[in-house]
Structures are given as structure tokens and as C-alpha cells.
Amino acid sequence: QVQLVDSGGGLVQAGGSLRLSCAASGRTFSSLTMGWFRQAPGKEREFVAGISRSGGSTYDGNSVKGRFTISRDNAKNTVYLQMNSLKPEDTAVYTCAGRMSYDMAVTPHGYDYWGQGTQVTVSS
């Protein structure tokens, strides 16, 4: 089993930055492909970014390209999401997810483990 704990959310003004963290325990973290998703009220869960097991490959969702960066530190069992140039439309609950398969997935159904989520609110 894997436990994922998200943190780092908060309230920020438009144009500001936040860094989210997701700490993993219970299984070898480096064997998991990781991703971040977000869900705003009344909307479906949206893929934000994904990262390979080694961290050598990343993939960003279209709405965050050039603004958000996913990274991981396997020594610390943690994946990060650096969010810059935040917009009000980035307001959502952000959740990290892990999957045992080697390849990345952009749909929630492809993930085996989920964090509890952390709220990000961007004011205009």
C-alpha cells in the first residue's frame, strides 16, 4: 500500500506562486509514476502534470504549460508542483496520484493511489 499526503495549498493573489508537496510512504516511491490533478467546483477532475519514475520525463497539461513545473526527489519520497503566474481559474483542489505502471497517464482512472488534496485559491 501507498499513502500520499498533499500539502502547500493556500490563498494567493493572481500572478503569485505556490509550491505543492506530496509525501509518499508505504512502498518504494521510485517505483511509482506520479501525477497531479485538480478539480474545481462543478467541474471534472483535470490532469495537471505527470512525471516518470526517475524524474527524467515530465508532461504538462495544456492549461498549465509554461507556468507549472512538476518535479520529484526520490531520496525524500516527495513529488512537487511549482505553480507560477497563478490565475483565478487555477483555483481548485489539487491532488497528487501515483501509479505502478511505467508509463504516464492523463486520466484519473489510470492511477492507483491518491492523496487527500489541498486547496489552492487564487484571488483576482
Short mmCIF file of C-alpha atoms in Angstrom, two decimals:
data_model
loop_
_atom_site.label_atom_id
_atom_site.label_comp_id
_atom_site.label_asym_id
_atom_site.label_seq_id
_atom_site.Cartn_x
_atom_site.Cartn_y
_atom_site.Cartn_z
CA GLN A 1 0.00 0.00 0.00
CA VAL A 2 0.95 3.62 -0.51
CA GLN A 3 -0.02 6.65 1.49
CA LEU A 4 0.16 10.08 -0.14
CA VAL A 5 -0.11 13.32 1.83
CA ASP A 6 -0.57 16.59 -0.03
CA SER A 7 0.40 19.96 1.41
CA GLY A 8 1.27 23.51 0.42
CA GLY A 9 -2.04 24.90 -0.73
CA GLY A 10 -3.37 28.27 0.30
CA LEU A 11 -4.66 31.64 -0.80
CA VAL A 12 -2.56 33.66 -3.23
CA GLN A 13 -3.11 36.68 -5.43
CA ALA A 14 -3.17 36.41 -9.19
CA GLY A 15 0.35 36.39 -10.57
CA GLY A 16 1.74 34.80 -7.43
CA SER A 17 3.35 31.43 -6.82
CA LEU A 18 2.85 28.37 -4.65
CA ARG A 19 4.69 25.08 -4.30
CA LEU A 20 2.72 21.96 -3.51
CA SER A 21 4.28 18.87 -1.99
CA CYS A 22 3.17 15.27 -1.88
CA ALA A 23 4.93 12.96 0.55
CA ALA A 24 4.72 9.22 -0.01
CA SER A 25 5.16 6.29 2.33
CA GLY A 26 4.49 2.57 2.37
CA ARG A 27 6.06 1.48 -0.91
CA THR A 28 9.22 2.26 -2.83
CA PHE A 29 8.45 5.71 -4.11
CA SER A 30 10.81 5.42 -7.04
CA SER A 31 8.68 2.60 -8.45
CA LEU A 32 5.71 4.94 -8.91
CA THR A 33 4.88 7.20 -11.80
CA MET A 34 3.34 10.32 -10.28
CA GLY A 35 0.87 12.94 -11.34
CA TRP A 36 -1.02 15.98 -10.13
CA PHE A 37 -4.72 16.53 -10.79
CA ARG A 38 -7.07 19.34 -9.87
CA GLN A 39 -10.80 19.72 -9.50
CA ALA A 40 -12.73 22.95 -9.34
CA PRO A 41 -16.33 23.10 -8.04
CA GLY A 42 -18.75 21.78 -10.61
CA LYS A 43 -16.00 20.61 -12.95
CA GLU A 44 -14.42 17.27 -13.74
CA ARG A 45 -11.04 16.31 -12.40
CA GLU A 46 -8.34 17.66 -14.69
CA PHE A 47 -4.84 16.38 -15.35
CA VAL A 48 -2.21 18.96 -14.42
CA ALA A 49 1.19 17.29 -14.80
CA GLY A 50 2.93 13.93 -14.67
CA ILE A 51 6.45 12.71 -14.03
CA SER A 52 8.25 9.46 -14.69
CA ARG A 53 9.74 7.22 -12.04
CA SER A 54 13.21 8.67 -12.39
CA GLY A 55 12.02 12.23 -12.90
CA GLY A 56 13.66 12.33 -16.30
CA SER A 57 10.41 12.80 -18.19
CA THR A 58 7.54 15.14 -17.46
CA TYR A 59 4.29 16.01 -19.16
CA ASP A 60 2.17 19.10 -18.55
CA GLY A 61 -1.49 19.68 -19.16
CA ASN A 62 -2.31 22.31 -21.77
CA SER A 63 -3.76 24.77 -19.31
CA VAL A 64 -0.59 24.97 -17.22
CA LYS A 65 2.19 24.68 -19.80
CA GLY A 66 4.93 27.20 -19.17
CA ARG A 67 3.60 28.11 -15.72
CA PHE A 68 3.69 24.93 -13.63
CA THR A 69 6.60 22.54 -13.12
CA ILE A 70 6.43 19.06 -11.67
CA SER A 71 9.50 17.53 -10.05
CA ARG A 72 10.37 14.77 -7.60
CA ASP A 73 13.01 13.87 -5.07
CA ASN A 74 13.15 10.11 -4.70
CA ALA A 75 15.52 10.39 -1.75
CA LYS A 76 12.81 12.32 0.10
CA ASN A 77 9.86 10.30 -1.28
CA THR A 78 8.27 13.55 -2.40
CA VAL A 79 6.82 14.99 -5.58
CA TYR A 80 6.38 18.73 -6.03
CA LEU A 81 4.31 21.07 -8.14
CA GLN A 82 5.75 24.54 -8.55
CA MET A 83 2.99 26.89 -9.68
CA ASN A 84 3.91 30.31 -11.05
CA SER A 85 1.89 33.08 -12.67
CA LEU A 86 -1.23 31.80 -10.98
CA LYS A 87 -4.62 32.79 -12.36
CA PRO A 88 -8.06 32.80 -10.72
CA GLU A 89 -9.02 29.90 -12.99
CA ASP A 90 -6.32 27.80 -11.30
CA THR A 91 -8.47 27.76 -8.16
CA ALA A 92 -9.19 24.13 -7.31
CA VAL A 93 -8.40 21.25 -5.01
CA TYR A 94 -5.06 19.80 -6.11
CA THR A 95 -4.34 16.13 -5.51
CA CYS A 96 -1.31 14.02 -6.20
CA ALA A 97 -1.64 10.49 -7.51
CA GLY A 98 0.63 7.52 -8.08
CA ARG A 99 0.53 4.59 -10.43
CA MET A 100 2.58 1.43 -10.59
CA SER A 101 2.75 1.34 -14.38
CA TYR A 102 5.85 2.64 -16.10
CA ASP A 103 4.10 5.00 -18.49
CA MET A 104 2.38 8.23 -17.54
CA ALA A 105 -1.40 8.59 -17.63
CA VAL A 106 -3.53 11.69 -18.07
CA THR A 107 -6.82 10.24 -16.85
CA PRO A 108 -7.67 9.68 -13.18
CA HIS A 109 -8.63 6.07 -13.84
CA GLY A 110 -5.01 5.25 -14.58
CA TYR A 111 -3.86 5.91 -11.04
CA ASP A 112 -3.77 3.54 -8.11
CA TYR A 113 -3.10 5.83 -5.16
CA TRP A 114 -4.38 9.28 -4.22
CA GLY A 115 -3.59 11.99 -1.73
CA GLN A 116 -6.25 13.78 0.26
CA GLY A 117 -6.00 17.01 -1.73
CA THR A 118 -5.00 20.55 -0.89
CA GLN A 119 -6.99 23.69 -1.67
CA VAL A 120 -5.49 26.37 -3.87
CA THR A 121 -7.37 29.64 -4.14
CA VAL A 122 -6.21 32.43 -6.45
CA SER A 123 -7.78 35.83 -5.93
CA SER A 124 -8.08 38.41 -8.69
#
